[in-house]
Amino acid sequence: NAGVTQTPKFRILKIGQSMTLQCAQDMNHNYMYWYRQDPGMGLKLIYYSVGAGITDKGEVPNGYNVSRSTTEDFPLRLELAAPSQTSVYFCASSTDRDTEAFFGQGTRLTVV
Amino acid sequence: KQEVTQIPAALSVPEGENLVLNCSFTDSAIYNLQWFRQDPGKGLTSLLLIQSSQREQTSGRLNASLDKSSGRSTLYIAASQPGDSATYLCAVRPVTASKLTFGTGTRLQVTL
Protein backbone atom coordinates (compact mmCIF):
# COMPACT_ATOMS: atom_id res chain seq x y z
CA ASN A 1 0.00 0.00 0.00
CA ALA A 2 1.69 3.21 -1.21
CA GLY A 3 -0.05 5.64 1.19
CA VAL A 4 0.98 9.24 0.45
CA THR A 5 3.48 9.66 -2.38
CA GLN A 6 5.40 12.87 -3.04
CA THR A 7 7.53 13.73 -6.04
CA PRO A 8 10.21 14.87 -6.49
CA LYS A 9 12.23 14.05 -3.36
CA PHE A 10 14.79 16.79 -3.99
CA ARG A 11 14.85 19.88 -6.18
CA ILE A 12 17.02 22.95 -6.64
CA LEU A 13 15.33 25.99 -8.15
CA LYS A 14 16.69 29.31 -9.23
CA ILE A 15 15.07 32.49 -7.95
CA GLY A 16 12.05 33.34 -10.08
CA GLN A 17 11.50 29.84 -11.44
CA SER A 18 8.27 27.94 -10.94
CA MET A 19 7.55 24.33 -10.14
CA THR A 20 4.84 21.94 -9.02
CA LEU A 21 5.24 19.55 -6.11
CA GLN A 22 3.17 16.46 -6.67
CA CYS A 23 1.22 14.61 -3.99
CA ALA A 24 -0.96 11.55 -4.45
CA GLN A 25 -2.72 9.30 -1.94
CA ASP A 26 -4.38 5.94 -2.55
CA MET A 27 -6.37 5.70 0.69
CA ASN A 28 -9.47 7.52 -0.59
CA HIS A 29 -8.96 10.23 2.03
CA ASN A 30 -11.08 13.34 1.84
CA TYR A 31 -8.68 15.68 3.62
CA MET A 32 -5.29 16.58 2.20
CA TYR A 33 -2.72 19.06 3.49
CA TRP A 34 0.53 20.74 2.55
CA TYR A 35 2.98 21.65 5.32
CA ARG A 36 6.43 23.11 5.28
CA GLN A 37 9.09 22.34 7.85
CA ASP A 38 11.92 24.76 8.56
CA PRO A 39 14.84 23.98 10.91
CA GLY A 40 13.92 24.51 14.57
CA MET A 41 10.33 25.34 13.72
CA GLY A 42 7.20 23.25 13.88
CA LEU A 43 5.40 22.28 10.72
CA LYS A 44 3.36 25.12 9.26
CA LEU A 45 0.22 24.56 7.20
CA ILE A 46 0.31 26.07 3.71
CA TYR A 47 -2.99 24.89 2.18
CA TYR A 48 -5.50 22.18 2.80
CA SER A 49 -8.44 20.57 1.05
CA VAL A 50 -11.52 18.86 2.47
CA GLY A 51 -12.48 17.23 -0.82
CA ALA A 52 -12.22 17.43 -4.58
CA GLY A 53 -12.82 20.97 -5.79
CA ILE A 54 -12.43 22.54 -2.33
CA THR A 55 -9.25 24.20 -1.08
CA ASP A 56 -8.47 26.69 1.65
CA LYS A 57 -5.52 28.68 2.94
CA GLY A 58 -3.49 27.70 5.94
CA GLU A 59 -1.05 29.77 8.00
CA VAL A 60 1.55 30.52 5.31
CA PRO A 61 -0.12 30.47 1.84
CA ASN A 62 1.70 33.41 0.22
CA GLY A 63 3.70 32.40 -2.85
CA TYR A 64 1.86 29.10 -3.29
CA ASN A 65 -1.20 27.78 -5.08
CA VAL A 66 -3.04 24.47 -4.99
CA SER A 67 -5.76 22.63 -6.84
CA ARG A 68 -7.78 19.51 -6.05
CA SER A 69 -9.39 18.16 -9.18
CA THR A 70 -9.49 14.55 -7.93
CA THR A 71 -9.68 12.87 -4.54
CA GLU A 72 -6.24 11.32 -5.05
CA ASP A 73 -4.10 14.29 -6.11
CA PHE A 74 -3.23 17.58 -4.43
CA PRO A 75 -0.40 19.39 -6.26
CA LEU A 76 1.32 22.45 -4.77
CA ARG A 77 2.45 25.13 -7.20
CA LEU A 78 5.27 27.57 -6.46
CA GLU A 79 5.27 30.67 -8.62
CA LEU A 80 8.33 32.94 -8.75
CA ALA A 81 10.42 30.95 -6.28
CA ALA A 82 12.19 32.93 -3.55
CA PRO A 83 14.98 31.91 -1.12
CA SER A 84 12.42 32.10 1.72
CA GLN A 85 10.70 29.09 0.15
CA THR A 86 13.73 26.90 0.80
CA SER A 87 12.24 24.23 3.05
CA VAL A 88 11.08 20.66 3.33
CA TYR A 89 7.53 20.22 2.10
CA PHE A 90 5.24 17.51 3.40
CA CYS A 91 1.93 16.37 2.04
CA ALA A 92 -0.50 14.60 4.35
CA SER A 93 -3.96 13.11 4.21
CA SER A 94 -6.70 11.93 6.54
CA THR A 95 -10.17 10.48 6.19
CA ASP A 96 -11.75 13.30 8.12
CA ARG A 97 -10.78 16.27 10.30
CA ASP A 98 -10.62 14.15 13.47
CA THR A 99 -8.89 11.01 12.18
CA GLU A 100 -5.29 9.89 11.92
CA ALA A 101 -3.11 11.85 9.52
CA PHE A 102 -0.58 10.13 7.25
CA PHE A 103 2.41 11.91 5.78
CA GLY A 104 4.49 11.53 2.67
CA GLN A 105 8.29 11.32 2.68
CA GLY A 106 8.74 14.98 1.85
CA THR A 107 10.26 17.14 -0.88
CA ARG A 108 13.45 18.99 0.00
CA LEU A 109 13.48 22.24 -1.98
CA THR A 110 16.37 24.68 -2.22
CA VAL A 111 15.96 28.05 -3.95
CA VAL A 112 19.24 29.70 -4.95
CA LYS B 1 -4.33 30.50 19.28
CA GLN B 2 -3.27 26.91 19.94
CA GLU B 3 0.38 26.49 20.85
CA VAL B 4 2.17 23.20 21.37
CA THR B 5 5.38 22.88 23.39
CA GLN B 6 7.68 19.90 23.70
CA ILE B 7 10.23 19.61 26.45
CA PRO B 8 13.05 18.71 26.41
CA ALA B 9 14.23 19.71 22.94
CA ALA B 10 16.87 16.98 23.06
CA LEU B 11 17.46 13.92 25.20
CA SER B 12 20.22 11.32 25.35
CA VAL B 13 19.73 8.08 27.27
CA PRO B 14 21.58 4.77 27.51
CA GLU B 15 20.06 1.71 25.91
CA GLY B 16 17.51 -0.10 28.06
CA GLU B 17 16.32 2.95 29.94
CA ASN B 18 12.64 3.83 30.16
CA LEU B 19 11.90 7.41 29.17
CA VAL B 20 9.13 9.97 28.98
CA LEU B 21 8.66 12.68 26.38
CA ASN B 22 6.41 15.61 27.22
CA CYS B 23 3.96 17.62 25.16
CA SER B 24 1.80 20.50 26.36
CA PHE B 25 -0.85 22.51 24.55
CA THR B 26 -2.64 25.72 25.43
CA ASP B 27 -6.21 25.08 24.25
CA SER B 28 -7.99 21.97 25.52
CA ALA B 29 -10.64 22.11 22.75
CA ILE B 30 -9.13 19.39 20.61
CA TYR B 31 -10.39 16.40 18.63
CA ASN B 32 -7.27 14.36 19.21
CA LEU B 33 -3.52 14.33 19.73
CA GLN B 34 -1.11 12.42 17.54
CA TRP B 35 2.50 11.38 18.17
CA PHE B 36 4.88 11.04 15.23
CA ARG B 37 8.40 9.85 14.72
CA GLN B 38 10.71 11.54 12.21
CA ASP B 39 14.05 10.07 11.19
CA PRO B 40 16.68 12.43 9.74
CA GLY B 41 15.81 13.43 6.19
CA LYS B 42 12.62 11.36 6.26
CA GLY B 43 8.90 11.89 6.55
CA LEU B 44 6.68 11.62 9.61
CA THR B 45 5.55 8.21 10.77
CA SER B 46 2.41 8.09 12.88
CA LEU B 47 2.98 6.31 16.20
CA LEU B 48 -0.18 6.80 18.22
CA LEU B 49 -3.43 8.70 17.96
CA ILE B 50 -5.38 9.56 21.12
CA GLN B 51 -8.93 10.82 20.76
CA SER B 52 -10.04 13.57 23.14
CA SER B 53 -12.29 11.12 24.99
CA GLN B 54 -9.42 8.69 25.64
CA ARG B 55 -6.84 8.72 28.41
CA GLU B 56 -4.16 6.58 26.80
CA GLN B 57 -3.12 4.45 23.86
CA THR B 58 -0.53 1.70 23.66
CA SER B 59 1.46 0.21 20.80
CA GLY B 60 4.20 -2.24 21.67
CA ARG B 61 6.77 -0.48 23.86
CA LEU B 62 5.04 2.86 23.41
CA ASN B 63 2.35 4.29 25.65
CA ALA B 64 0.84 7.72 25.17
CA SER B 65 -1.36 9.44 27.73
CA LEU B 66 -3.60 12.45 27.41
CA ASP B 67 -4.85 14.82 30.11
CA LYS B 68 -6.94 17.21 28.09
CA SER B 69 -8.02 19.39 30.99
CA SER B 70 -4.44 20.20 31.93
CA GLY B 71 -3.24 20.38 28.33
CA ARG B 72 -0.64 17.64 28.63
CA SER B 73 0.39 14.44 26.91
CA THR B 74 3.28 12.11 27.55
CA LEU B 75 4.90 9.47 25.37
CA TYR B 76 6.44 6.68 27.40
CA ILE B 77 9.04 4.49 25.71
CA ALA B 78 9.93 1.32 27.56
CA ALA B 79 13.31 -0.42 27.33
CA SER B 80 14.74 2.05 24.82
CA GLN B 81 16.85 0.79 21.91
CA PRO B 82 19.32 2.56 19.57
CA GLY B 83 16.72 2.16 16.82
CA ASP B 84 14.42 4.46 18.77
CA SER B 85 16.79 7.36 18.04
CA ALA B 86 14.76 9.94 16.11
CA THR B 87 12.84 13.16 16.57
CA TYR B 88 9.43 12.73 18.19
CA LEU B 89 6.72 15.23 17.34
CA CYS B 90 3.34 15.73 18.94
CA ALA B 91 0.47 17.45 17.19
CA VAL B 92 -3.05 18.41 18.27
CA ARG B 93 -6.14 18.75 16.12
CA PRO B 94 -8.13 21.77 17.38
CA VAL B 95 -11.90 21.62 17.04
CA THR B 96 -11.83 25.11 15.54
CA ALA B 97 -9.44 24.33 12.69
CA SER B 98 -8.97 21.72 9.97
CA LYS B 99 -5.29 21.25 10.63
CA LEU B 100 -2.75 19.75 13.00
CA THR B 101 -0.77 22.13 15.20
CA PHE B 102 2.72 20.76 15.80
CA GLY B 103 5.30 21.12 18.51
CA THR B 104 8.96 21.54 17.53
CA GLY B 105 9.85 18.03 18.65
CA THR B 106 12.18 16.20 21.01
CA ARG B 107 15.32 14.80 19.46
CA LEU B 108 16.07 11.47 21.15
CA GLN B 109 19.38 9.66 21.06
CA VAL B 110 19.68 6.20 22.59
CA THR B 111 23.30 5.21 23.12
CA LEU B 112 24.88 1.77 23.38
Tab-separated table of C-alpha atoms in Angstrom:
chain	number	residue	atom	x	y	z
A	1	ASN	CA	0.000	0.000	0.000
A	2	ALA	CA	1.689	3.205	-1.214
A	3	GLY	CA	-0.053	5.640	1.187
A	4	VAL	CA	0.980	9.244	0.454
A	5	THR	CA	3.483	9.659	-2.377
A	6	GLN	CA	5.396	12.869	-3.045
A	7	THR	CA	7.529	13.728	-6.042
A	8	PRO	CA	10.212	14.869	-6.493
A	9	LYS	CA	12.231	14.053	-3.363
A	10	PHE	CA	14.787	16.793	-3.991
A	11	ARG	CA	14.846	19.881	-6.181
A	12	ILE	CA	17.020	22.946	-6.643
A	13	LEU	CA	15.333	25.987	-8.151
A	14	LYS	CA	16.694	29.310	-9.229
A	15	ILE	CA	15.066	32.492	-7.953
A	16	GLY	CA	12.047	33.338	-10.079
A	17	GLN	CA	11.504	29.839	-11.442
A	18	SER	CA	8.269	27.942	-10.941
A	19	MET	CA	7.549	24.325	-10.143
A	20	THR	CA	4.838	21.941	-9.017
A	21	LEU	CA	5.243	19.550	-6.115
A	22	GLN	CA	3.169	16.455	-6.665
A	23	CYS	CA	1.217	14.609	-3.988
A	24	ALA	CA	-0.960	11.546	-4.446
A	25	GLN	CA	-2.722	9.299	-1.939
A	26	ASP	CA	-4.377	5.940	-2.548
A	27	MET	CA	-6.370	5.701	0.687
A	28	ASN	CA	-9.474	7.521	-0.586
A	29	HIS	CA	-8.963	10.227	2.028
A	30	ASN	CA	-11.078	13.340	1.844
A	31	TYR	CA	-8.684	15.680	3.619
A	32	MET	CA	-5.294	16.581	2.201
A	33	TYR	CA	-2.718	19.056	3.486
A	34	TRP	CA	0.529	20.745	2.551
A	35	TYR	CA	2.978	21.650	5.321
A	36	ARG	CA	6.431	23.111	5.276
A	37	GLN	CA	9.095	22.344	7.849
A	38	ASP	CA	11.920	24.760	8.565
A	39	PRO	CA	14.837	23.977	10.911
A	40	GLY	CA	13.922	24.507	14.568
A	41	MET	CA	10.325	25.338	13.717
A	42	GLY	CA	7.201	23.251	13.883
A	43	LEU	CA	5.404	22.279	10.720
A	44	LYS	CA	3.359	25.125	9.260
A	45	LEU	CA	0.218	24.559	7.203
A	46	ILE	CA	0.310	26.067	3.706
A	47	TYR	CA	-2.987	24.889	2.184
A	48	TYR	CA	-5.498	22.181	2.803
A	49	SER	CA	-8.445	20.567	1.049
A	50	VAL	CA	-11.519	18.856	2.474
A	51	GLY	CA	-12.477	17.226	-0.819
A	52	ALA	CA	-12.219	17.426	-4.583
A	53	GLY	CA	-12.824	20.972	-5.791
A	54	ILE	CA	-12.434	22.535	-2.332
A	55	THR	CA	-9.252	24.203	-1.077
A	56	ASP	CA	-8.467	26.692	1.654
A	57	LYS	CA	-5.520	28.679	2.938
A	58	GLY	CA	-3.487	27.695	5.944
A	59	GLU	CA	-1.047	29.769	8.003
A	60	VAL	CA	1.550	30.516	5.311
A	61	PRO	CA	-0.118	30.475	1.843
A	62	ASN	CA	1.698	33.408	0.215
A	63	GLY	CA	3.699	32.402	-2.847
A	64	TYR	CA	1.857	29.099	-3.291
A	65	ASN	CA	-1.203	27.785	-5.082
A	66	VAL	CA	-3.040	24.471	-4.989
A	67	SER	CA	-5.758	22.634	-6.840
A	68	ARG	CA	-7.781	19.510	-6.050
A	69	SER	CA	-9.390	18.163	-9.184
A	70	THR	CA	-9.485	14.554	-7.926
A	71	THR	CA	-9.675	12.874	-4.539
A	72	GLU	CA	-6.244	11.324	-5.055
A	73	ASP	CA	-4.105	14.295	-6.113
A	74	PHE	CA	-3.225	17.578	-4.428
A	75	PRO	CA	-0.395	19.395	-6.259
A	76	LEU	CA	1.320	22.451	-4.772
A	77	ARG	CA	2.454	25.135	-7.199
A	78	LEU	CA	5.266	27.565	-6.460
A	79	GLU	CA	5.268	30.666	-8.620
A	80	LEU	CA	8.333	32.939	-8.750
A	81	ALA	CA	10.421	30.955	-6.278
A	82	ALA	CA	12.187	32.931	-3.548
A	83	PRO	CA	14.979	31.912	-1.116
A	84	SER	CA	12.421	32.102	1.721
A	85	GLN	CA	10.696	29.088	0.152
A	86	THR	CA	13.730	26.900	0.803
A	87	SER	CA	12.245	24.235	3.050
A	88	VAL	CA	11.084	20.659	3.325
A	89	TYR	CA	7.527	20.224	2.098
A	90	PHE	CA	5.241	17.509	3.396
A	91	CYS	CA	1.931	16.367	2.037
A	92	ALA	CA	-0.504	14.598	4.347
A	93	SER	CA	-3.964	13.106	4.208
A	94	SER	CA	-6.703	11.926	6.542
A	95	THR	CA	-10.169	10.479	6.189
A	96	ASP	CA	-11.751	13.301	8.120
A	97	ARG	CA	-10.776	16.269	10.296
A	98	ASP	CA	-10.617	14.153	13.473
A	99	THR	CA	-8.893	11.008	12.181
A	100	GLU	CA	-5.287	9.890	11.924
A	101	ALA	CA	-3.108	11.848	9.519
A	102	PHE	CA	-0.578	10.132	7.252
A	103	PHE	CA	2.410	11.914	5.784
A	104	GLY	CA	4.491	11.534	2.670
A	105	GLN	CA	8.292	11.322	2.677
A	106	GLY	CA	8.741	14.983	1.855
A	107	THR	CA	10.264	17.135	-0.880
A	108	ARG	CA	13.448	18.995	0.001
A	109	LEU	CA	13.479	22.240	-1.981
A	110	THR	CA	16.366	24.679	-2.222
A	111	VAL	CA	15.961	28.046	-3.947
A	112	VAL	CA	19.240	29.699	-4.953
B	1	LYS	CA	-4.327	30.501	19.277
B	2	GLN	CA	-3.270	26.915	19.942
B	3	GLU	CA	0.384	26.487	20.853
B	4	VAL	CA	2.173	23.198	21.374
B	5	THR	CA	5.380	22.876	23.387
B	6	GLN	CA	7.675	19.896	23.702
B	7	ILE	CA	10.233	19.605	26.454
B	8	PRO	CA	13.050	18.706	26.413
B	9	ALA	CA	14.234	19.707	22.939
B	10	ALA	CA	16.872	16.979	23.056
B	11	LEU	CA	17.458	13.921	25.196
B	12	SER	CA	20.218	11.320	25.352
B	13	VAL	CA	19.732	8.085	27.274
B	14	PRO	CA	21.582	4.768	27.511
B	15	GLU	CA	20.059	1.708	25.906
B	16	GLY	CA	17.511	-0.098	28.059
B	17	GLU	CA	16.318	2.949	29.945
B	18	ASN	CA	12.639	3.827	30.162
B	19	LEU	CA	11.903	7.413	29.172
B	20	VAL	CA	9.130	9.971	28.976
B	21	LEU	CA	8.657	12.684	26.381
B	22	ASN	CA	6.409	15.607	27.224
B	23	CYS	CA	3.956	17.619	25.156
B	24	SER	CA	1.801	20.495	26.364
B	25	PHE	CA	-0.848	22.514	24.551
B	26	THR	CA	-2.636	25.723	25.428
B	27	ASP	CA	-6.209	25.080	24.253
B	28	SER	CA	-7.993	21.973	25.517
B	29	ALA	CA	-10.640	22.111	22.755
B	30	ILE	CA	-9.127	19.386	20.607
B	31	TYR	CA	-10.387	16.403	18.626
B	32	ASN	CA	-7.269	14.356	19.210
B	33	LEU	CA	-3.521	14.329	19.730
B	34	GLN	CA	-1.107	12.415	17.540
B	35	TRP	CA	2.501	11.381	18.172
B	36	PHE	CA	4.876	11.044	15.233
B	37	ARG	CA	8.402	9.852	14.717
B	38	GLN	CA	10.714	11.539	12.212
B	39	ASP	CA	14.055	10.068	11.186
B	40	PRO	CA	16.684	12.432	9.736
B	41	GLY	CA	15.812	13.426	6.192
B	42	LYS	CA	12.622	11.359	6.264
B	43	GLY	CA	8.902	11.890	6.546
B	44	LEU	CA	6.681	11.622	9.609
B	45	THR	CA	5.546	8.207	10.768
B	46	SER	CA	2.413	8.090	12.880
B	47	LEU	CA	2.979	6.310	16.197
B	48	LEU	CA	-0.184	6.803	18.219
B	49	LEU	CA	-3.434	8.704	17.956
B	50	ILE	CA	-5.379	9.561	21.120
B	51	GLN	CA	-8.930	10.823	20.755
B	52	SER	CA	-10.040	13.573	23.145
B	53	SER	CA	-12.293	11.117	24.990
B	54	GLN	CA	-9.423	8.695	25.639
B	55	ARG	CA	-6.836	8.715	28.412
B	56	GLU	CA	-4.158	6.581	26.796
B	57	GLN	CA	-3.123	4.454	23.856
B	58	THR	CA	-0.532	1.698	23.662
B	59	SER	CA	1.458	0.208	20.804
B	60	GLY	CA	4.201	-2.240	21.668
B	61	ARG	CA	6.773	-0.476	23.858
B	62	LEU	CA	5.041	2.864	23.411
B	63	ASN	CA	2.354	4.288	25.650
B	64	ALA	CA	0.838	7.715	25.171
B	65	SER	CA	-1.359	9.435	27.728
B	66	LEU	CA	-3.603	12.455	27.410
B	67	ASP	CA	-4.848	14.823	30.107
B	68	LYS	CA	-6.936	17.209	28.086
B	69	SER	CA	-8.025	19.390	30.986
B	70	SER	CA	-4.440	20.203	31.929
B	71	GLY	CA	-3.243	20.377	28.328
B	72	ARG	CA	-0.635	17.637	28.632
B	73	SER	CA	0.387	14.440	26.906
B	74	THR	CA	3.280	12.106	27.553
B	75	LEU	CA	4.896	9.468	25.371
B	76	TYR	CA	6.438	6.681	27.399
B	77	ILE	CA	9.041	4.490	25.711
B	78	ALA	CA	9.934	1.315	27.558
B	79	ALA	CA	13.309	-0.419	27.332
B	80	SER	CA	14.737	2.047	24.824
B	81	GLN	CA	16.850	0.790	21.908
B	82	PRO	CA	19.317	2.558	19.572
B	83	GLY	CA	16.719	2.159	16.822
B	84	ASP	CA	14.425	4.464	18.775
B	85	SER	CA	16.790	7.363	18.042
B	86	ALA	CA	14.764	9.938	16.111
B	87	THR	CA	12.841	13.156	16.568
B	88	TYR	CA	9.429	12.735	18.189
B	89	LEU	CA	6.715	15.226	17.340
B	90	CYS	CA	3.340	15.728	18.939
B	91	ALA	CA	0.466	17.448	17.191
B	92	VAL	CA	-3.046	18.405	18.266
B	93	ARG	CA	-6.143	18.748	16.124
B	94	PRO	CA	-8.127	21.768	17.379
B	95	VAL	CA	-11.902	21.615	17.035
B	96	THR	CA	-11.829	25.111	15.541
B	97	ALA	CA	-9.436	24.333	12.687
B	98	SER	CA	-8.974	21.721	9.970
B	99	LYS	CA	-5.287	21.250	10.635
B	100	LEU	CA	-2.748	19.755	13.004
B	101	THR	CA	-0.766	22.126	15.202
B	102	PHE	CA	2.719	20.763	15.802
B	103	GLY	CA	5.301	21.116	18.507
B	104	THR	CA	8.955	21.538	17.529
B	105	GLY	CA	9.851	18.031	18.649
B	106	THR	CA	12.176	16.197	21.013
B	107	ARG	CA	15.322	14.799	19.458
B	108	LEU	CA	16.073	11.469	21.149
B	109	GLN	CA	19.383	9.655	21.056
B	110	VAL	CA	19.682	6.200	22.586
B	111	THR	CA	23.304	5.214	23.117
B	112	LEU	CA	24.881	1.773	23.377
